[in-house]
Amino acid sequence: MSTYIPSMDAPVEEPALYGLLAEFHDPQSLMNAANVLRKAGYYRWDCYTPFPVHGLDKVMGQRPSILPVVVFTVAALGCIGMLALAWYCNAFDYPIVVSGKPYWGLGPHMFLAFPVTVLASVTTTFYATFIFCKLPIFRHPLFTSERFRRATDDGFFIAVEARDAKFDLKVTSELLNSAGALAVEEVRD
Amino acid sequence: MTTIEIPQTRLETGYDNTAEDCINREPLITGEATYHAVTKIVCATPEARRAPKIWYVCFTISLMLLCVLFLTIAYQVFTGVGVWGNNSPNAWGFDIINFVFWVGIAHAGTMISAILLMFRQRWRTGINRFAEATTVFSVLCAGIYPAIHVGRPWFAYWLLPYPNIMGDWPNFYSPLLWDALAVGTYSTFSFLFWYFGMVPDLATLRDRAKTRTRHTLYGIFSLGWRGSARHWKIYDRGMIIMGGLACALVMAVSSTVSTDFAVSQLPGWHETIFPPYFTVGAIFSGFATVIALAIPARHLFGLKDLITERHMDNLGKLMLVLSSIVLYIYLIEFFMAYYSGNIYERFAYYNREFGPYWWMGWAMMFCNGVVPQALWFKKARITWWLSLPIALLALFGMWTERFSIIVTSIHRDFLPSSWHMYSPTIIDIGMFAGSFGLFFTLFLLFCRFLPMVAMSEVKSILPQSHTHLPEDCKDAQ
């Protein structure tokens, strides 16, 4: 007999409930259901689509991202920083006459400031986007759902998290069903 | 009872969705236009157990050429730049010609991804990934040349402004420094933009993966993307910012490259038209590359429903526009040389068409200015055996253009006593052939293992993706 008996000090817990996952047929029915959820006062929920559905952010009541502000700030710093570097090197620390040109000239130095501005903004956009999305993350409760694999193919999903104040297994699943869900399933972590 | 009338032309010609009819817009995607069909078509190649036979043949040849590249570079680094055909006064030869050639090719990807994104050209979704890949790989090919041109590449860091024992700094007035920065920025940018756009599609491949290895690898590179609407919003904004920056950058890179020439005081180089001249030429050669690669790829990998004849038609039209601008600039250059009244300037242009390298000058005129005029005809734009040779000739033409600009301008110096002809050595030629090996090795690997078409973007332009806001959420926030 080699049946595994869990010891008393390591109790087997049932995986915690992450929330409810509802599948919808198309972007429009997803959007309508999102509207229902927002009006019902849910806070911790999200839609999952294979491509950006325009207007969904408005229906979900999502605030505009601060990404542009962050990128602009870094870009401006990059631009000023490069001009300052060129000034420091060629006009302040080691002034040297080359072809009789002035030590400092905004025109030619823009050739340097511009690429640095772009470089700063592009790298910031890249990293800030993923940081704001809280990515990379390689383990997520939704990845345990077989059905959810289609969220990157042709599935349209809404997941309501269990930690939402209004979440109730029965009420929420009825709400999702009445909002036109094709299927509703529990997701456990 | 009403029935929807399908335009007759579409039924008759099968794939043809090129008809211009404002009332009945032809679909951008032909065949079965469902989300799953798009996924299936694009994932078919990365998920196939074996690539088409021709892929293995091409890949073997590319790998051999890549070896040639490594060998020639190693030989050059250990021996010195004397192994090249460069001489005095021809201080610049194949190294700079090929650098400018590859940088030029790198322009189409950004043009298609960024400028057409800003103009909301929805047809770009079929070809943008593809074009971005050509950008990333050709910038890489371009980057080799300046790196080894410095002669002692292990001192390449001297270009950077760092505090050193001599207490001196780089001269920020030097166009070569601008050039290094512009190309460095461009390569970083194009790689990030390409990868950024690919993350959702890598997630698709991860979710469809059948084996553990594939699941892990695609999983790592897709960063755990799960298609969250909150993520999509930030991501979309990031895409627009990157696209907007790219519009300016794509104009700036070749302009900066052109200052390497324009800032000098050599007849044939010292011209104010150079920045737009180089930029247009670059985008022109980039489009030629995209056409030349898209034609075999859509046949080989079954992408005819996503990269349709309409795409080829539009690409052909853009190439025609660019070719016409290029031709105009050629003619303006000759006119300005005549009009300037400067004997050196006049001689430089006379020499370009009637000097010892006359055949290069005429080849550039013929391949870039005359041959693409055939694209006025729709048949030439959508028939592969017509548009492919036109694109390849344009690529050859753009290479001869760079040869003409560089070599014919410097091989006849101000003093006839220093006149000297230029001819490449076998190392020069091997290096150039090798750079094609590098490009095609990477491109073939991309075709085999990565999503060649931006699935999420194509899905967003399907008719069923169109949604409207529910009535009672207009004031929501």
PDB file of C-alpha atoms in Angstrom, chain A residues 2-184:
ATOM      1  CA  SER A   2       1.562   3.220  -0.982  1.00  0.00           C
ATOM      2  CA  THR A   3      -1.392   5.538  -0.825  1.00  0.00           C
ATOM      3  CA  TYR A   4      -0.295   9.029  -0.094  1.00  0.00           C
ATOM      4  CA  ILE A   5      -1.826  10.356   3.089  1.00  0.00           C
ATOM      5  CA  PRO A   6      -1.323  14.070   3.593  1.00  0.00           C
ATOM      6  CA  SER A   7      -0.017  14.841   7.036  1.00  0.00           C
ATOM      7  CA  MET A   8      -2.016  16.947   9.434  1.00  0.00           C
ATOM      8  CA  ASP A   9       0.329  19.926   9.392  1.00  0.00           C
ATOM      9  CA  ALA A  10       0.081  20.283   5.630  1.00  0.00           C
ATOM     10  CA  PRO A  11      -3.623  20.409   4.939  1.00  0.00           C
ATOM     11  CA  VAL A  12      -4.702  20.075   1.316  1.00  0.00           C
ATOM     12  CA  GLU A  13      -6.447  23.232   0.344  1.00  0.00           C
ATOM     13  CA  GLU A  14      -8.828  23.569  -2.521  1.00  0.00           C
ATOM     14  CA  PRO A  15      -7.315  26.041  -4.993  1.00  0.00           C
ATOM     15  CA  ALA A  16      -8.558  29.533  -4.299  1.00  0.00           C
ATOM     16  CA  LEU A  17     -11.291  30.848  -6.516  1.00  0.00           C
ATOM     17  CA  TYR A  18      -9.918  33.457  -8.920  1.00  0.00           C
ATOM     18  CA  GLY A  19     -13.223  34.414 -10.447  1.00  0.00           C
ATOM     19  CA  LEU A  20     -15.686  33.705 -13.219  1.00  0.00           C
ATOM     20  CA  LEU A  21     -14.813  33.492 -16.868  1.00  0.00           C
ATOM     21  CA  ALA A  22     -17.577  34.120 -19.399  1.00  0.00           C
ATOM     22  CA  GLU A  23     -17.269  33.624 -23.127  1.00  0.00           C
ATOM     23  CA  PHE A  24     -19.096  35.740 -25.685  1.00  0.00           C
ATOM     24  CA  HIS A  25     -19.779  35.227 -29.325  1.00  0.00           C
ATOM     25  CA  ASP A  26     -18.526  38.427 -30.930  1.00  0.00           C
ATOM     26  CA  PRO A  27     -17.082  41.851 -30.074  1.00  0.00           C
ATOM     27  CA  GLN A  28     -20.496  43.511 -30.042  1.00  0.00           C
ATOM     28  CA  SER A  29     -22.063  41.127 -27.531  1.00  0.00           C
ATOM     29  CA  LEU A  30     -18.900  41.428 -25.422  1.00  0.00           C
ATOM     30  CA  MET A  31     -19.245  45.177 -25.455  1.00  0.00           C
ATOM     31  CA  ASN A  32     -22.912  45.007 -24.455  1.00  0.00           C
ATOM     32  CA  ALA A  33     -22.082  42.665 -21.576  1.00  0.00           C
ATOM     33  CA  ALA A  34     -19.253  44.959 -20.467  1.00  0.00           C
ATOM     34  CA  ASN A  35     -21.766  47.766 -20.359  1.00  0.00           C
ATOM     35  CA  VAL A  36     -24.042  45.664 -18.133  1.00  0.00           C
ATOM     36  CA  LEU A  37     -21.180  44.847 -15.759  1.00  0.00           C
ATOM     37  CA  ARG A  38     -20.050  48.444 -15.434  1.00  0.00           C
ATOM     38  CA  LYS A  39     -23.592  49.562 -14.689  1.00  0.00           C
ATOM     39  CA  ALA A  40     -23.959  46.788 -12.105  1.00  0.00           C
ATOM     40  CA  GLY A  41     -21.069  48.414 -10.241  1.00  0.00           C
ATOM     41  CA  TYR A  42     -18.321  45.823 -10.633  1.00  0.00           C
ATOM     42  CA  TYR A  43     -14.776  47.078 -10.302  1.00  0.00           C
ATOM     43  CA  ARG A  44     -12.321  44.194 -10.604  1.00  0.00           C
ATOM     44  CA  TRP A  45     -13.032  42.691 -13.975  1.00  0.00           C
ATOM     45  CA  ASP A  46     -11.546  42.739 -17.440  1.00  0.00           C
ATOM     46  CA  CYS A  47     -12.344  41.857 -21.042  1.00  0.00           C
ATOM     47  CA  TYR A  48     -10.055  39.625 -23.089  1.00  0.00           C
ATOM     48  CA  THR A  49     -10.029  39.904 -26.872  1.00  0.00           C
ATOM     49  CA  PRO A  50      -7.774  38.704 -29.686  1.00  0.00           C
ATOM     50  CA  PHE A  51      -7.423  42.268 -31.019  1.00  0.00           C
ATOM     51  CA  PRO A  52      -8.098  45.763 -29.666  1.00  0.00           C
ATOM     52  CA  VAL A  53     -11.861  46.394 -29.775  1.00  0.00           C
ATOM     53  CA  HIS A  54     -12.329  50.106 -30.187  1.00  0.00           C
ATOM     54  CA  GLY A  55     -14.642  51.773 -27.715  1.00  0.00           C
ATOM     55  CA  LEU A  56     -14.354  48.969 -25.193  1.00  0.00           C
ATOM     56  CA  ASP A  57     -12.245  51.147 -22.897  1.00  0.00           C
ATOM     57  CA  LYS A  58     -15.059  53.675 -22.817  1.00  0.00           C
ATOM     58  CA  VAL A  59     -17.667  51.033 -22.023  1.00  0.00           C
ATOM     59  CA  MET A  60     -15.450  49.645 -19.269  1.00  0.00           C
ATOM     60  CA  GLY A  61     -14.949  53.110 -17.857  1.00  0.00           C
ATOM     61  CA  GLN A  62     -11.178  52.977 -18.235  1.00  0.00           C
ATOM     62  CA  ARG A  63      -9.299  56.186 -17.620  1.00  0.00           C
ATOM     63  CA  PRO A  64      -6.808  57.439 -20.220  1.00  0.00           C
ATOM     64  CA  SER A  65      -3.295  56.092 -19.790  1.00  0.00           C
ATOM     65  CA  ILE A  66      -0.520  58.373 -18.540  1.00  0.00           C
ATOM     66  CA  LEU A  67       1.869  56.747 -21.012  1.00  0.00           C
ATOM     67  CA  PRO A  68       2.091  59.817 -23.309  1.00  0.00           C
ATOM     68  CA  VAL A  69       3.006  62.071 -20.385  1.00  0.00           C
ATOM     69  CA  VAL A  70       5.752  59.712 -19.249  1.00  0.00           C
ATOM     70  CA  VAL A  71       7.135  59.368 -22.765  1.00  0.00           C
ATOM     71  CA  PHE A  72       7.079  63.097 -23.381  1.00  0.00           C
ATOM     72  CA  THR A  73       8.950  63.785 -20.148  1.00  0.00           C
ATOM     73  CA  VAL A  74      11.699  61.314 -20.919  1.00  0.00           C
ATOM     74  CA  ALA A  75      11.907  62.519 -24.530  1.00  0.00           C
ATOM     75  CA  ALA A  76      12.336  66.118 -23.410  1.00  0.00           C
ATOM     76  CA  LEU A  77      15.020  65.073 -20.947  1.00  0.00           C
ATOM     77  CA  GLY A  78      16.782  63.141 -23.703  1.00  0.00           C
ATOM     78  CA  CYS A  79      16.723  66.109 -26.057  1.00  0.00           C
ATOM     79  CA  ILE A  80      17.978  68.601 -23.468  1.00  0.00           C
ATOM     80  CA  GLY A  81      20.512  66.101 -22.156  1.00  0.00           C
ATOM     81  CA  MET A  82      22.078  65.558 -25.577  1.00  0.00           C
ATOM     82  CA  LEU A  83      22.251  69.277 -26.318  1.00  0.00           C
ATOM     83  CA  ALA A  84      23.821  69.830 -22.923  1.00  0.00           C
ATOM     84  CA  LEU A  85      26.361  67.069 -23.567  1.00  0.00           C
ATOM     85  CA  ALA A  86      27.310  68.556 -26.944  1.00  0.00           C
ATOM     86  CA  TRP A  87      27.673  71.965 -25.345  1.00  0.00           C
ATOM     87  CA  TYR A  88      29.741  70.605 -22.455  1.00  0.00           C
ATOM     88  CA  CYS A  89      32.081  68.604 -24.663  1.00  0.00           C
ATOM     89  CA  ASN A  90      32.660  70.946 -27.592  1.00  0.00           C
ATOM     90  CA  ALA A  91      32.027  74.390 -26.176  1.00  0.00           C
ATOM     91  CA  PHE A  92      32.880  74.223 -22.469  1.00  0.00           C
ATOM     92  CA  ASP A  93      35.253  71.459 -21.431  1.00  0.00           C
ATOM     93  CA  TYR A  94      37.503  71.297 -24.491  1.00  0.00           C
ATOM     94  CA  PRO A  95      36.627  74.064 -26.953  1.00  0.00           C
ATOM     95  CA  ILE A  96      38.339  73.396 -30.254  1.00  0.00           C
ATOM     96  CA  VAL A  97      37.956  75.208 -33.540  1.00  0.00           C
ATOM     97  CA  VAL A  98      36.962  72.883 -36.364  1.00  0.00           C
ATOM     98  CA  SER A  99      36.736  74.443 -39.848  1.00  0.00           C
ATOM     99  CA  GLY A 100      36.185  77.845 -38.268  1.00  0.00           C
ATOM    100  CA  LYS A 101      32.760  76.883 -37.025  1.00  0.00           C
ATOM    101  CA  PRO A 102      31.350  78.276 -33.791  1.00  0.00           C
ATOM    102  CA  TYR A 103      31.772  76.091 -30.711  1.00  0.00           C
ATOM    103  CA  TRP A 104      28.090  75.822 -30.214  1.00  0.00           C
ATOM    104  CA  GLY A 105      25.368  75.670 -32.906  1.00  0.00           C
ATOM    105  CA  LEU A 106      21.810  74.541 -32.427  1.00  0.00           C
ATOM    106  CA  GLY A 107      21.438  73.577 -36.104  1.00  0.00           C
ATOM    107  CA  PRO A 108      24.101  70.880 -36.351  1.00  0.00           C
ATOM    108  CA  HIS A 109      23.478  69.731 -32.812  1.00  0.00           C
ATOM    109  CA  MET A 110      19.851  69.006 -33.633  1.00  0.00           C
ATOM    110  CA  PHE A 111      21.211  66.150 -35.758  1.00  0.00           C
ATOM    111  CA  LEU A 112      22.296  64.627 -32.456  1.00  0.00           C
ATOM    112  CA  ALA A 113      19.441  65.773 -30.260  1.00  0.00           C
ATOM    113  CA  PHE A 114      16.767  64.389 -32.562  1.00  0.00           C
ATOM    114  CA  PRO A 115      17.873  60.740 -32.665  1.00  0.00           C
ATOM    115  CA  VAL A 116      18.531  60.790 -28.928  1.00  0.00           C
ATOM    116  CA  THR A 117      15.026  62.159 -28.340  1.00  0.00           C
ATOM    117  CA  VAL A 118      13.557  59.393 -30.446  1.00  0.00           C
ATOM    118  CA  LEU A 119      15.733  56.747 -28.834  1.00  0.00           C
ATOM    119  CA  ALA A 120      14.680  57.905 -25.378  1.00  0.00           C
ATOM    120  CA  SER A 121      10.989  57.971 -26.250  1.00  0.00           C
ATOM    121  CA  VAL A 122      10.974  54.641 -28.039  1.00  0.00           C
ATOM    122  CA  THR A 123      12.690  52.723 -25.280  1.00  0.00           C
ATOM    123  CA  THR A 124      10.475  54.441 -22.713  1.00  0.00           C
ATOM    124  CA  THR A 125       7.342  53.584 -24.683  1.00  0.00           C
ATOM    125  CA  PHE A 126       8.438  49.991 -24.968  1.00  0.00           C
ATOM    126  CA  TYR A 127       9.285  49.457 -21.320  1.00  0.00           C
ATOM    127  CA  ALA A 128       6.581  51.703 -19.854  1.00  0.00           C
ATOM    128  CA  THR A 129       3.846  49.976 -21.849  1.00  0.00           C
ATOM    129  CA  PHE A 130       4.729  46.601 -20.432  1.00  0.00           C
ATOM    130  CA  ILE A 131       5.345  47.954 -16.942  1.00  0.00           C
ATOM    131  CA  PHE A 132       1.945  49.655 -16.929  1.00  0.00           C
ATOM    132  CA  CYS A 133       0.421  46.379 -18.107  1.00  0.00           C
ATOM    133  CA  LYS A 134       2.232  44.596 -15.247  1.00  0.00           C
ATOM    134  CA  LEU A 135       3.947  42.356 -17.781  1.00  0.00           C
ATOM    135  CA  PRO A 136       5.831  40.108 -18.143  1.00  0.00           C
ATOM    136  CA  ILE A 137       3.930  37.690 -15.967  1.00  0.00           C
ATOM    137  CA  PHE A 138       4.271  34.017 -16.741  1.00  0.00           C
ATOM    138  CA  ARG A 139       1.765  32.595 -14.337  1.00  0.00           C
ATOM    139  CA  HIS A 140      -1.816  33.734 -14.246  1.00  0.00           C
ATOM    140  CA  PRO A 141      -4.945  31.908 -13.008  1.00  0.00           C
ATOM    141  CA  LEU A 142      -6.637  32.447 -16.365  1.00  0.00           C
ATOM    142  CA  PHE A 143      -3.958  30.386 -18.078  1.00  0.00           C
ATOM    143  CA  THR A 144      -5.302  27.322 -16.269  1.00  0.00           C
ATOM    144  CA  SER A 145      -8.522  27.516 -18.271  1.00  0.00           C
ATOM    145  CA  GLU A 146      -8.501  25.437 -21.434  1.00  0.00           C
ATOM    146  CA  ARG A 147     -11.223  27.630 -22.889  1.00  0.00           C
ATOM    147  CA  PHE A 148      -9.211  30.803 -22.295  1.00  0.00           C
ATOM    148  CA  ARG A 149      -6.555  29.686 -24.790  1.00  0.00           C
ATOM    149  CA  ARG A 150      -8.866  30.961 -27.496  1.00  0.00           C
ATOM    150  CA  ALA A 151      -8.626  34.535 -26.179  1.00  0.00           C
ATOM    151  CA  THR A 152      -5.687  35.017 -28.532  1.00  0.00           C
ATOM    152  CA  ASP A 153      -7.435  33.319 -31.435  1.00  0.00           C
ATOM    153  CA  ASP A 154     -11.160  33.980 -31.801  1.00  0.00           C
ATOM    154  CA  GLY A 155     -12.623  34.002 -28.266  1.00  0.00           C
ATOM    155  CA  PHE A 156     -14.090  37.009 -26.501  1.00  0.00           C
ATOM    156  CA  PHE A 157     -14.050  36.767 -22.714  1.00  0.00           C
ATOM    157  CA  ILE A 158     -14.961  38.626 -19.577  1.00  0.00           C
ATOM    158  CA  ALA A 159     -13.371  37.612 -16.284  1.00  0.00           C
ATOM    159  CA  VAL A 160     -14.815  38.932 -13.011  1.00  0.00           C
ATOM    160  CA  GLU A 161     -12.444  38.511 -10.095  1.00  0.00           C
ATOM    161  CA  ALA A 162     -13.638  36.961  -6.844  1.00  0.00           C
ATOM    162  CA  ARG A 163     -12.032  39.727  -4.802  1.00  0.00           C
ATOM    163  CA  ASP A 164     -14.466  42.256  -6.259  1.00  0.00           C
ATOM    164  CA  ALA A 165     -16.685  43.607  -3.465  1.00  0.00           C
ATOM    165  CA  LYS A 166     -19.858  42.807  -5.351  1.00  0.00           C
ATOM    166  CA  PHE A 167     -18.761  39.342  -6.406  1.00  0.00           C
ATOM    167  CA  ASP A 168     -21.125  36.538  -5.599  1.00  0.00           C
ATOM    168  CA  LEU A 169     -20.741  33.215  -7.361  1.00  0.00           C
ATOM    169  CA  LYS A 170     -24.449  32.790  -8.052  1.00  0.00           C
ATOM    170  CA  VAL A 171     -25.499  36.381  -8.695  1.00  0.00           C
ATOM    171  CA  THR A 172     -22.514  37.200 -10.860  1.00  0.00           C
ATOM    172  CA  SER A 173     -22.827  34.099 -12.996  1.00  0.00           C
ATOM    173  CA  GLU A 174     -26.528  34.792 -13.501  1.00  0.00           C
ATOM    174  CA  LEU A 175     -25.698  38.350 -14.491  1.00  0.00           C
ATOM    175  CA  LEU A 176     -23.115  37.135 -17.001  1.00  0.00           C
ATOM    176  CA  ASN A 177     -25.542  34.584 -18.381  1.00  0.00           C
ATOM    177  CA  SER A 178     -28.292  37.136 -18.761  1.00  0.00           C
ATOM    178  CA  ALA A 179     -25.820  39.492 -20.455  1.00  0.00           C
ATOM    179  CA  GLY A 180     -25.505  36.960 -23.260  1.00  0.00           C
ATOM    180  CA  ALA A 181     -22.587  34.718 -22.266  1.00  0.00           C
ATOM    181  CA  LEU A 182     -22.200  31.512 -24.271  1.00  0.00           C
ATOM    182  CA  ALA A 183     -20.627  29.782 -21.283  1.00  0.00           C
ATOM    183  CA  VAL A 184     -19.591  30.722 -17.763  1.00  0.00           C
TER     184      VAL A 184
END
